[in-house]
PDB file of N, CA and C in Angstrom:
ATOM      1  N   UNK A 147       0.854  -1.175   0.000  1.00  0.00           N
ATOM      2  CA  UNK A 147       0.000   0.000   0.000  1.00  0.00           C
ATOM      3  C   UNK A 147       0.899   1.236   0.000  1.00  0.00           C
ATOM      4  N   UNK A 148       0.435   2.267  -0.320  1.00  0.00           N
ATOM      5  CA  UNK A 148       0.963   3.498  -0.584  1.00  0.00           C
ATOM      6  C   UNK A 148       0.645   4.667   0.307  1.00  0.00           C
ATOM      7  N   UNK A 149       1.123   5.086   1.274  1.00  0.00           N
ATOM      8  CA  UNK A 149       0.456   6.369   1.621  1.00  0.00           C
ATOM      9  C   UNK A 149       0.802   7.610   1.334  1.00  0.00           C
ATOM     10  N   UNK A 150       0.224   8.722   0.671  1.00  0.00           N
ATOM     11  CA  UNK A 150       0.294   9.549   0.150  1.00  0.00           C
ATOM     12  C   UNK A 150      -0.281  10.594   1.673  1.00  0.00           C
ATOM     13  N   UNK A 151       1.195  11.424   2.025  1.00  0.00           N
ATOM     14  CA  UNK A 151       1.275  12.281   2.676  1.00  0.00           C
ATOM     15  C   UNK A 151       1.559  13.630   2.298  1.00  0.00           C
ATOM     16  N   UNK A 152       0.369  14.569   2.884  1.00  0.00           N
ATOM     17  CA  UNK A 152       0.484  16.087   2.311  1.00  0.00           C
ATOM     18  C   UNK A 152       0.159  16.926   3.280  1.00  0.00           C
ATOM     19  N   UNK A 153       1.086  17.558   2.995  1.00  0.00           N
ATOM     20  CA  UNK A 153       0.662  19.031   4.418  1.00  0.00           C
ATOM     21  C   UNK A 153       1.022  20.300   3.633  1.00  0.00           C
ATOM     22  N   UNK A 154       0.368  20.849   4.573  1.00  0.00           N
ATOM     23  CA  UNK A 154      -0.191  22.144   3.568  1.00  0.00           C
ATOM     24  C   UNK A 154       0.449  23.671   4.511  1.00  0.00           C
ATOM     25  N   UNK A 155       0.142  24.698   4.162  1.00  0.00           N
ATOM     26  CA  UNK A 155       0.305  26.039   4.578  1.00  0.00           C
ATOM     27  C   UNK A 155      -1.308  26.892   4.205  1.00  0.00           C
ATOM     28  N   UNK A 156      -2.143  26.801   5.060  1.00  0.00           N
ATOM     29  CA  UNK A 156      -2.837  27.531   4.103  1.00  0.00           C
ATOM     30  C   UNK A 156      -2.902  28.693   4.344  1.00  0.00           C
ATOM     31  N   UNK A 157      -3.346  29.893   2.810  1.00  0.00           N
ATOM     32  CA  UNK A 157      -3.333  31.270   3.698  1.00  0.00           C
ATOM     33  C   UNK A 157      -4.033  32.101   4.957  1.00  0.00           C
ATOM     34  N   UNK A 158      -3.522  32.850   5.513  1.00  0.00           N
ATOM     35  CA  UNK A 158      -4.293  33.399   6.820  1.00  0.00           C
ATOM     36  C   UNK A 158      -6.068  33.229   6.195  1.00  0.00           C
ATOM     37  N   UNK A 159      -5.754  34.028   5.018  1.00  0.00           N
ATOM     38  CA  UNK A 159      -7.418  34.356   4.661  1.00  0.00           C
ATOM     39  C   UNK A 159      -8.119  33.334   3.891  1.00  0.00           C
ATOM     40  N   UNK A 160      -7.840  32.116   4.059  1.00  0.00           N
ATOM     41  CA  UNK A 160      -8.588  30.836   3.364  1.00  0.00           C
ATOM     42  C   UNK A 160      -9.110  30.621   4.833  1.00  0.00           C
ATOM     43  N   UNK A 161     -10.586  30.465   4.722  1.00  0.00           N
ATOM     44  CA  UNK A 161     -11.617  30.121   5.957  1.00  0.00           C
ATOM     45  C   UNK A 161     -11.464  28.769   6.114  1.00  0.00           C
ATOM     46  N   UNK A 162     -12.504  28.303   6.851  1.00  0.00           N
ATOM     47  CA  UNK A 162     -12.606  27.404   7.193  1.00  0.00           C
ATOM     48  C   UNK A 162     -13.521  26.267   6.320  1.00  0.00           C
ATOM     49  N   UNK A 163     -14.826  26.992   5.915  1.00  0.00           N
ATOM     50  CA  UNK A 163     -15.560  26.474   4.723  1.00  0.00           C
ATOM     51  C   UNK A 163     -14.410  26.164   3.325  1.00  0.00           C
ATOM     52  N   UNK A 164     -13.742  27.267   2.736  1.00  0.00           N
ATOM     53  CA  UNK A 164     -13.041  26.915   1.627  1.00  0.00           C
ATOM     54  C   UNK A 164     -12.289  25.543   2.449  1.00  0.00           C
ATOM     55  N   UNK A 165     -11.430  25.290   3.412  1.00  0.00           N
ATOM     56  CA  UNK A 165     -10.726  24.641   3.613  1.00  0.00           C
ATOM     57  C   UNK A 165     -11.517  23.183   3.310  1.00  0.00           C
ATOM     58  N   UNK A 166     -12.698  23.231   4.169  1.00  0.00           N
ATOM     59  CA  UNK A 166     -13.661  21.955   4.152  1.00  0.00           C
ATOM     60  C   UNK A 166     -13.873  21.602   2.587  1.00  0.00           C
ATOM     61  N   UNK A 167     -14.179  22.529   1.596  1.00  0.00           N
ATOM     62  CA  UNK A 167     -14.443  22.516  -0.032  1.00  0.00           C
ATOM     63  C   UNK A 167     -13.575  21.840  -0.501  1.00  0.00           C
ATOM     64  N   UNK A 168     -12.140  21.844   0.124  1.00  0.00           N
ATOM     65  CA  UNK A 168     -10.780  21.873  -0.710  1.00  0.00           C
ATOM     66  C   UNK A 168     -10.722  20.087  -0.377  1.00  0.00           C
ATOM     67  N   UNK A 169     -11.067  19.693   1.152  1.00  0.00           N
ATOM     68  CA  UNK A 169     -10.814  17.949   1.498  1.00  0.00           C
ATOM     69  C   UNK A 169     -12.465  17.748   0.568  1.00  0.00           C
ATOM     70  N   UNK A 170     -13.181  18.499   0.536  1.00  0.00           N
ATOM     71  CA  UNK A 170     -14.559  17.263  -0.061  1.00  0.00           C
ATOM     72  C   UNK A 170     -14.238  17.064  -1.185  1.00  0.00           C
ATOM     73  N   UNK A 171     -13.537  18.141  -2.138  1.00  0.00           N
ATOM     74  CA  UNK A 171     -13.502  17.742  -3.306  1.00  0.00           C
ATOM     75  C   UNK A 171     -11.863  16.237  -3.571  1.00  0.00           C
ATOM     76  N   UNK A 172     -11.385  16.521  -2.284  1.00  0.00           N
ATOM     77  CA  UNK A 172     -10.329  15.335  -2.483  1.00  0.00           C
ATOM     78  C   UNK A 172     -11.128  14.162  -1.898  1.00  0.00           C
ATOM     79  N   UNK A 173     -12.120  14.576  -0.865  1.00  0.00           N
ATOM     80  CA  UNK A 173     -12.793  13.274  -0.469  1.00  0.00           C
ATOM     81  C   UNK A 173     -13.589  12.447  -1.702  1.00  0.00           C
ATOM     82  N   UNK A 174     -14.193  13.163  -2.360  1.00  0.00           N
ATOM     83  CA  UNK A 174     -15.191  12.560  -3.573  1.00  0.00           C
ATOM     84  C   UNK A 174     -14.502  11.513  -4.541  1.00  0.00           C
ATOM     85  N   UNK A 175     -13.032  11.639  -4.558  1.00  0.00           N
ATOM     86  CA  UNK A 175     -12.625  10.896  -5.085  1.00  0.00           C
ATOM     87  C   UNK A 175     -12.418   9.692  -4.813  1.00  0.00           C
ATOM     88  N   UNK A 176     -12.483   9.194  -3.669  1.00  0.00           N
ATOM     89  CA  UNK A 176     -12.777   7.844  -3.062  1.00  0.00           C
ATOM     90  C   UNK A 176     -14.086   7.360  -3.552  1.00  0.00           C
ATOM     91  N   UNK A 177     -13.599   6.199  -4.263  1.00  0.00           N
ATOM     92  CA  UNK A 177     -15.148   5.514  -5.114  1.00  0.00           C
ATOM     93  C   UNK A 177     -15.409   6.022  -6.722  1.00  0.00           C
ATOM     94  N   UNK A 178     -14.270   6.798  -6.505  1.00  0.00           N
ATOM     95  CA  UNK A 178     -14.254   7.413  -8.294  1.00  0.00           C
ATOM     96  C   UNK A 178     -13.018   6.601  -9.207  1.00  0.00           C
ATOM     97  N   UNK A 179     -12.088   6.669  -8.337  1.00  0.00           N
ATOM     98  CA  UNK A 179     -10.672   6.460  -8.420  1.00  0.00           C
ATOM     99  C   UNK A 179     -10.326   4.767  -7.835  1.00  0.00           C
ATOM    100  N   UNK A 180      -9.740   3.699  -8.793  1.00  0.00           N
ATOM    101  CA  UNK A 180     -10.433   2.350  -8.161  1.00  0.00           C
ATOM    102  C   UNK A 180      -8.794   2.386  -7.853  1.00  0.00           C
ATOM    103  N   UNK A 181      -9.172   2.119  -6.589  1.00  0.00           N
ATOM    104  CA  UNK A 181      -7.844   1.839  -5.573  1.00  0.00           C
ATOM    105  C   UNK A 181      -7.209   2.630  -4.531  1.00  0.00           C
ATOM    106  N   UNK A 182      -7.554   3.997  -4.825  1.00  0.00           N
ATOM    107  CA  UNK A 182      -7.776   4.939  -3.595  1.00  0.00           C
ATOM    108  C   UNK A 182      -8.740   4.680  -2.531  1.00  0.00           C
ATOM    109  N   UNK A 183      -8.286   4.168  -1.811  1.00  0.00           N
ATOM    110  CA  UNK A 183      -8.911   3.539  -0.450  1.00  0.00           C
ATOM    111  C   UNK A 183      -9.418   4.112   0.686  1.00  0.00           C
ATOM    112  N   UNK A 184      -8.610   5.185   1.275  1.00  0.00           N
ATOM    113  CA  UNK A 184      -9.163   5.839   2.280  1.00  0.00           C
ATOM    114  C   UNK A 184      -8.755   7.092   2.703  1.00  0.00           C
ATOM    115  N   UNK A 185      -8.969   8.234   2.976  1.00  0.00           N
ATOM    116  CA  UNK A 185      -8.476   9.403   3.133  1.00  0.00           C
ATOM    117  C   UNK A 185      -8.447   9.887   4.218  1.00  0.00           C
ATOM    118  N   UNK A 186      -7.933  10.698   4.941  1.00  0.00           N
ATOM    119  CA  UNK A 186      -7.777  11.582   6.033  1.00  0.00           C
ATOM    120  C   UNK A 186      -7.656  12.706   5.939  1.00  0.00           C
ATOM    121  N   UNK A 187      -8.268  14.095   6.511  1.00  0.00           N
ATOM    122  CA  UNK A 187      -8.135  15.501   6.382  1.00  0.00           C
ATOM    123  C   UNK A 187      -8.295  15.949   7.751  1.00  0.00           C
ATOM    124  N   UNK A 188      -6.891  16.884   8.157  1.00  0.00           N
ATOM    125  CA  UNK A 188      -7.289  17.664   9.189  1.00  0.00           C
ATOM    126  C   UNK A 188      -6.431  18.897   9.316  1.00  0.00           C
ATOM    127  N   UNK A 189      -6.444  19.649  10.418  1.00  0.00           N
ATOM    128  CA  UNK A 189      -5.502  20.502  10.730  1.00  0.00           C
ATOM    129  C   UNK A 189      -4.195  20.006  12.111  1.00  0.00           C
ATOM    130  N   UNK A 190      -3.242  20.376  12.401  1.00  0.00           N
ATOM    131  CA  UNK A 190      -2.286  20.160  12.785  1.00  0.00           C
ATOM    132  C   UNK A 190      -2.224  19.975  14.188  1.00  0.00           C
ATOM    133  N   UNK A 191      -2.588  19.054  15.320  1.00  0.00           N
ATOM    134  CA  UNK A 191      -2.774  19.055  16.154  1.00  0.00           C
ATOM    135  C   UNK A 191      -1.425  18.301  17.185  1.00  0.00           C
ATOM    136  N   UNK A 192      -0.480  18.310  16.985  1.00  0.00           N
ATOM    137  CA  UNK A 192       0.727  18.043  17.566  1.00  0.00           C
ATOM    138  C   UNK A 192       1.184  19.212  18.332  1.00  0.00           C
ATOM    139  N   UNK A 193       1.645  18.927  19.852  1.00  0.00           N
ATOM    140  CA  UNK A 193       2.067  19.856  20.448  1.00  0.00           C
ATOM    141  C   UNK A 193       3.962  19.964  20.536  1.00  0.00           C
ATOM    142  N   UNK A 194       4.151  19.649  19.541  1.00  0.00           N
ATOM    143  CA  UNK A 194       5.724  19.773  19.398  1.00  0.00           C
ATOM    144  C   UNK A 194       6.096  20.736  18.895  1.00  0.00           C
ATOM    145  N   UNK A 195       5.114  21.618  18.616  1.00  0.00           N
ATOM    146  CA  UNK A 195       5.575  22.600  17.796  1.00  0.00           C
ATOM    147  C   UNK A 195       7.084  22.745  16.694  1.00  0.00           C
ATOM    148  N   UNK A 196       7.243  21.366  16.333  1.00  0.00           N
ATOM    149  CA  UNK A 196       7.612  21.102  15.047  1.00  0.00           C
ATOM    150  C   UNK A 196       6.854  21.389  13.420  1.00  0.00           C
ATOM    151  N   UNK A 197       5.917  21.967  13.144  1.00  0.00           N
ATOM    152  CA  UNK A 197       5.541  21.682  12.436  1.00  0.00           C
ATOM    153  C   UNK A 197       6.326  22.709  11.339  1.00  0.00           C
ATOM    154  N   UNK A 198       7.149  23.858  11.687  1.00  0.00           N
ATOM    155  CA  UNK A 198       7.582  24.792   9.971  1.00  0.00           C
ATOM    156  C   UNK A 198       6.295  25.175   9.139  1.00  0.00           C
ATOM    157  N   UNK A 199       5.115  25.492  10.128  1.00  0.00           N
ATOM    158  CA  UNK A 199       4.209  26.587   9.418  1.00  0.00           C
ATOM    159  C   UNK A 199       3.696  25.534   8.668  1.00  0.00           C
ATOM    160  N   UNK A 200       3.560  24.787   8.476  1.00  0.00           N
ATOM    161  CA  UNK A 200       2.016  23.823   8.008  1.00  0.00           C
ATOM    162  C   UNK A 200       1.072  23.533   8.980  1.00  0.00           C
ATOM    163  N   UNK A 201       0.154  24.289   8.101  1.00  0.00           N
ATOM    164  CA  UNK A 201      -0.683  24.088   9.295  1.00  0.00           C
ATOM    165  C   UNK A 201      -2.126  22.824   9.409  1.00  0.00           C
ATOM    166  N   UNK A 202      -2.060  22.365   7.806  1.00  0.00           N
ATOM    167  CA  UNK A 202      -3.283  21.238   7.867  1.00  0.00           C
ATOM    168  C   UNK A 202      -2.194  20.202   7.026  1.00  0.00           C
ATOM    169  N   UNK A 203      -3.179  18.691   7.213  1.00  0.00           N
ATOM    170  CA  UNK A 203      -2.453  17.929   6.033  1.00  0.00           C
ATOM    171  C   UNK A 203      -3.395  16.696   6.187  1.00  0.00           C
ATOM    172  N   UNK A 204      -3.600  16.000   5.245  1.00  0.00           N
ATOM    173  CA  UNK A 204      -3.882  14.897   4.746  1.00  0.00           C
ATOM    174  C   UNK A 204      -2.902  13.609   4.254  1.00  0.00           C
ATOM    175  N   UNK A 205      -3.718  12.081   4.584  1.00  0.00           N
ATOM    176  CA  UNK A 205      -3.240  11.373   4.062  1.00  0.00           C
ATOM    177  C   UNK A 205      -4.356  10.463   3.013  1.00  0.00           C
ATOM    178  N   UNK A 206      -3.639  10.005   1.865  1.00  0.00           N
ATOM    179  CA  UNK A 206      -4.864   8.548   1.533  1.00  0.00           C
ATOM    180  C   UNK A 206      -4.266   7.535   0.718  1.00  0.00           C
ATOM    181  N   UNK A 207      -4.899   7.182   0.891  1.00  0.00           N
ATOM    182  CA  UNK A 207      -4.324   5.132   0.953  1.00  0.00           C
ATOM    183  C   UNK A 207      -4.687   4.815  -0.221  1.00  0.00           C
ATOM    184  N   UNK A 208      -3.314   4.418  -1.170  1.00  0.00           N
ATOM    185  CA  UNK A 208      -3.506   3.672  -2.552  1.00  0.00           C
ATOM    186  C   UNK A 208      -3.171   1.639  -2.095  1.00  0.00           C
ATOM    187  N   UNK A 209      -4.158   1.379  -2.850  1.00  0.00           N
ATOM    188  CA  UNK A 209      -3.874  -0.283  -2.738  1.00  0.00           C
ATOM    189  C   UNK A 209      -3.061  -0.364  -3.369  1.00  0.00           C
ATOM    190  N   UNK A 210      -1.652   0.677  -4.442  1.00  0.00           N
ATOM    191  CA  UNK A 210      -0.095   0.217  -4.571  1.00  0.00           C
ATOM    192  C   UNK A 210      -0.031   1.607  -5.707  1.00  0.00           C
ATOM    193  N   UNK A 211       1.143   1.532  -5.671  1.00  0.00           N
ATOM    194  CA  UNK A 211       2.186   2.799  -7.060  1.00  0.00           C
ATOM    195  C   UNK A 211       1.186   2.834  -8.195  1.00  0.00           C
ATOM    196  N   UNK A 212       0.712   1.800  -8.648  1.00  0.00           N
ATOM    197  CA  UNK A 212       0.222   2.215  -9.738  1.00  0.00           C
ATOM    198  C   UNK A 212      -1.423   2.246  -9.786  1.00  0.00           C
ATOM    199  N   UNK A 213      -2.405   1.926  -8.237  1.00  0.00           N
ATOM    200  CA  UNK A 213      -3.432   3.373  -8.381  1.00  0.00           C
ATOM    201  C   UNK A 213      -3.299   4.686  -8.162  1.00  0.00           C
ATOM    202  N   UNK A 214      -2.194   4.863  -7.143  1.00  0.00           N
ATOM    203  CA  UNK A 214      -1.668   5.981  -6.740  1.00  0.00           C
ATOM    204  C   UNK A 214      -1.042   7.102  -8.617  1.00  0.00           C
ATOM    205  N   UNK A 215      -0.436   6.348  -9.180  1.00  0.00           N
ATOM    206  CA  UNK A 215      -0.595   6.735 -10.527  1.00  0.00           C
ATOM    207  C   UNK A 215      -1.332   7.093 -11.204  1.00  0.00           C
ATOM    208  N   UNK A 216      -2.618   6.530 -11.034  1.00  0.00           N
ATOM    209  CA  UNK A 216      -3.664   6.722 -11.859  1.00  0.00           C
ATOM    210  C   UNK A 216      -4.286   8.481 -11.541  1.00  0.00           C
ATOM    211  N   UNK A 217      -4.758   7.861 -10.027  1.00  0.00           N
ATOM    212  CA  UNK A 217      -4.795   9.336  -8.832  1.00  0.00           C
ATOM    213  C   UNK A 217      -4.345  10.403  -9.559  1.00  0.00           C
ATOM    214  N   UNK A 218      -2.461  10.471  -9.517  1.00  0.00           N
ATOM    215  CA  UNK A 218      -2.515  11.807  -9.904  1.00  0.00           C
ATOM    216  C   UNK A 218      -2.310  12.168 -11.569  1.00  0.00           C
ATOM    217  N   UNK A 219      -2.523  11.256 -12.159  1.00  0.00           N
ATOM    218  CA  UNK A 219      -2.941  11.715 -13.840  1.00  0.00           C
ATOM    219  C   UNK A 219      -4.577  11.977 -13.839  1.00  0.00           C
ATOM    220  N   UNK A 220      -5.523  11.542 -13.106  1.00  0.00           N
ATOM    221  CA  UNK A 220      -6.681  12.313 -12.797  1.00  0.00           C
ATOM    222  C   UNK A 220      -7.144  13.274 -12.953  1.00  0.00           C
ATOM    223  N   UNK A 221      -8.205  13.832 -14.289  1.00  0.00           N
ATOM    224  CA  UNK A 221      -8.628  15.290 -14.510  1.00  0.00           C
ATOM    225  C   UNK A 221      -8.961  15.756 -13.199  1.00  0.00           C
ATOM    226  N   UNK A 222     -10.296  14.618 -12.464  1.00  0.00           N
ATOM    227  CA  UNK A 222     -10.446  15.546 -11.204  1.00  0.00           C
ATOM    228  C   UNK A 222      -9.818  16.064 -10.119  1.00  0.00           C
ATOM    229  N   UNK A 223      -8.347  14.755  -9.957  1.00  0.00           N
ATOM    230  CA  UNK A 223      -7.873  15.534  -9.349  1.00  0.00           C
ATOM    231  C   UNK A 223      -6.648  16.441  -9.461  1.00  0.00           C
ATOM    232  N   UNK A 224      -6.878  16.907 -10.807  1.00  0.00           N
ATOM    233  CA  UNK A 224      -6.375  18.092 -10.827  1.00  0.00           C
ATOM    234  C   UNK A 224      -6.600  19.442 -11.121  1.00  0.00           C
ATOM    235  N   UNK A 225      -8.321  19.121 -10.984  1.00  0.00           N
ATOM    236  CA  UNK A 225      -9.260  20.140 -10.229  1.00  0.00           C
ATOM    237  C   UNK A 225      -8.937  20.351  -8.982  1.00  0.00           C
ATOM    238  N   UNK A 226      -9.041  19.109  -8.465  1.00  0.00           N
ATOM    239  CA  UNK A 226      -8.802  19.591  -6.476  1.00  0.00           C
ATOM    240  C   UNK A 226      -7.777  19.704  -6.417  1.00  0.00           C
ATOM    241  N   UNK A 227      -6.497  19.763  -7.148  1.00  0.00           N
ATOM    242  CA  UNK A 227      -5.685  19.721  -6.326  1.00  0.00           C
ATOM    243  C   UNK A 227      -5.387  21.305  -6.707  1.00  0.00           C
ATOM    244  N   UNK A 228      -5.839  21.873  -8.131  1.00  0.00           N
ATOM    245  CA  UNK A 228      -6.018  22.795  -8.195  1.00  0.00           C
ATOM    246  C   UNK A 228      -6.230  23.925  -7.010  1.00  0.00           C
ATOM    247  N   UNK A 229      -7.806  23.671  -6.608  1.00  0.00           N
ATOM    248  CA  UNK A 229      -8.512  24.399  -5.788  1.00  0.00           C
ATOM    249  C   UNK A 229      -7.938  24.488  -4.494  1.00  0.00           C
ATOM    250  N   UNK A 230      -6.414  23.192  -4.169  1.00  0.00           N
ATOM    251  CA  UNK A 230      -5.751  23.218  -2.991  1.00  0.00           C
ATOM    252  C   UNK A 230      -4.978  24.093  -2.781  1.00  0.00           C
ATOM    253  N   UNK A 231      -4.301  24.223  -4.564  1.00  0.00           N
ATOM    254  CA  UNK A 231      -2.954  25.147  -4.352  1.00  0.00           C
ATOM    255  C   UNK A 231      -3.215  26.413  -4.088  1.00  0.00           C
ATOM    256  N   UNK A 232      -4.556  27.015  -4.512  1.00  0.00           N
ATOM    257  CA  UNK A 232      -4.870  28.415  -4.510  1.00  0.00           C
ATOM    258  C   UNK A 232      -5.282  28.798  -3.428  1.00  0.00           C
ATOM    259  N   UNK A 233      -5.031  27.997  -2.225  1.00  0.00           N
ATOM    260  CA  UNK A 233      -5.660  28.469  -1.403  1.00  0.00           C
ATOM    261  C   UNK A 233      -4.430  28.464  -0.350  1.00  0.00           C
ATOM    262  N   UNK A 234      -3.303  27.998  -1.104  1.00  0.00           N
ATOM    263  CA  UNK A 234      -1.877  27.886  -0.603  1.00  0.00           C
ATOM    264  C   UNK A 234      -1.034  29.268  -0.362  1.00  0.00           C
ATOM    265  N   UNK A 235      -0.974  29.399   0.913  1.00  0.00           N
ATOM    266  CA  UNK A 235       0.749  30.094   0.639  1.00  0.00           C
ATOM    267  C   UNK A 235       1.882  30.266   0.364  1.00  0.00           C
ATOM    268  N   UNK A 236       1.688  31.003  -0.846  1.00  0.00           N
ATOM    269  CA  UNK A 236       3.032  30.638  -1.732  1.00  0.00           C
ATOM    270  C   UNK A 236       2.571  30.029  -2.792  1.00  0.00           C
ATOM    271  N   UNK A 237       1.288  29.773  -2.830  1.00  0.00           N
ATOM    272  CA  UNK A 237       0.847  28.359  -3.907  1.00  0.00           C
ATOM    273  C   UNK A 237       1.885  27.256  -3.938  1.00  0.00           C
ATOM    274  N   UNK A 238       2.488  26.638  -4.981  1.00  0.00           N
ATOM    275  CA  UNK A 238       3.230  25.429  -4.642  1.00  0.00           C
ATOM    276  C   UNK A 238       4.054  25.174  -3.754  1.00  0.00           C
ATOM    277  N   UNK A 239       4.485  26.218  -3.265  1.00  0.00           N
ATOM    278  CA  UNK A 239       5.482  26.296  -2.378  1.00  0.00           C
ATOM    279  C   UNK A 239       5.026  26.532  -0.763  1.00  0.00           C
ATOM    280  N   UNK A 240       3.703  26.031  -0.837  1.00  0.00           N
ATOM    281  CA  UNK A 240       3.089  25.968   0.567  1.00  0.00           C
ATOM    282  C   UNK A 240       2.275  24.460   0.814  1.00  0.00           C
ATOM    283  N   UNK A 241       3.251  23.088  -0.041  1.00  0.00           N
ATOM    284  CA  UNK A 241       2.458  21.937   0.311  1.00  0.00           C
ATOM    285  C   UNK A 241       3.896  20.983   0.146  1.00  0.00           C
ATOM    286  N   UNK A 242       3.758  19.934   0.717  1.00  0.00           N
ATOM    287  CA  UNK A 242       4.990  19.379   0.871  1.00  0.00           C
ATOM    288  C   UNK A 242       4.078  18.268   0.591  1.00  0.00           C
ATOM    289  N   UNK A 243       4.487  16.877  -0.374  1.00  0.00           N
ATOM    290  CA  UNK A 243       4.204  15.891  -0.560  1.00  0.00           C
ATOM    291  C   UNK A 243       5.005  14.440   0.261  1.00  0.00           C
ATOM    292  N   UNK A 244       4.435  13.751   0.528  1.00  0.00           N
ATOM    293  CA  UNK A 244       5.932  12.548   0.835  1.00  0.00           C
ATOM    294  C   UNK A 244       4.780  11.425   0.838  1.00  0.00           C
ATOM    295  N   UNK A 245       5.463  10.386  -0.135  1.00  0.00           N
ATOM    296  CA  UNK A 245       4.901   9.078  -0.430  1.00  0.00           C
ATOM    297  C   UNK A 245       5.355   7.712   0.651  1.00  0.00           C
ATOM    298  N   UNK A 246       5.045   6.949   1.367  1.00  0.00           N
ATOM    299  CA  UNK A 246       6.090   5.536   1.990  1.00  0.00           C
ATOM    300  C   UNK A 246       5.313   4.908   1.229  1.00  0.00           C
ATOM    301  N   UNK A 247       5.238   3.713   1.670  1.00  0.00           N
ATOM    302  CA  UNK A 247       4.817   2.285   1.019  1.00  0.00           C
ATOM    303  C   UNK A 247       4.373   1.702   2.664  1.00  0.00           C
ATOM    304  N   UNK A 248       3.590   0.966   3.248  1.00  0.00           N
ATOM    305  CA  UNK A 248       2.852   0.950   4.266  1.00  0.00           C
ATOM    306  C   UNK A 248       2.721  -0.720   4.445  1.00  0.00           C
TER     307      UNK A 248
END
């Protein structure tokens, strides 16, 4: 399995609704996408204050590399992932990706 790890920066002025818009439209893709398995969305709740200004992040679960492939050649999701970056600080430069194998 694949887990696809992302954390984000979002801007001061992205609410809370856009934020929720930004995981439904990554949530919808579960059941669209055959092998994307399960998702997670939240904001940053570790008191280590490690985090370097990310402040939300998500994970979701490919049954291997090559649904996870499919995922991100995905028109839709590159609508959402669209609608993620713009709501980014910095835009690309406010999301950090990291893949393991699980």
């Amino acid at each position: 399995m694949i887990r696809h790890c992302v954390w984000v920066k979002f801007k001061a002025s992205t609410t809370a609704e856009e934020r929720e818009a930004v995981y439904a439209g990554l949530r919808s893709l579960i059941g669209k996408i055959d092998g994307l398995e399960r998702a997670s969305f939240g904001p940053n709740v570790s008191p280590e204050g490690r985090d370097r200004g990310y402040t939300d992040g998500f994970t979701m679960d490919f049954r291997d590399a090559a649904a996870r492939d499919v995922y991100l050649a995905d028109p839709d999701h590159k609508v959402a992932g669209s609608r993620l970056v713009a709501a980014l600080e910095g835009g690309r430069d406010g999301i950090l990706i990291f893949d393991i194998e699980v």
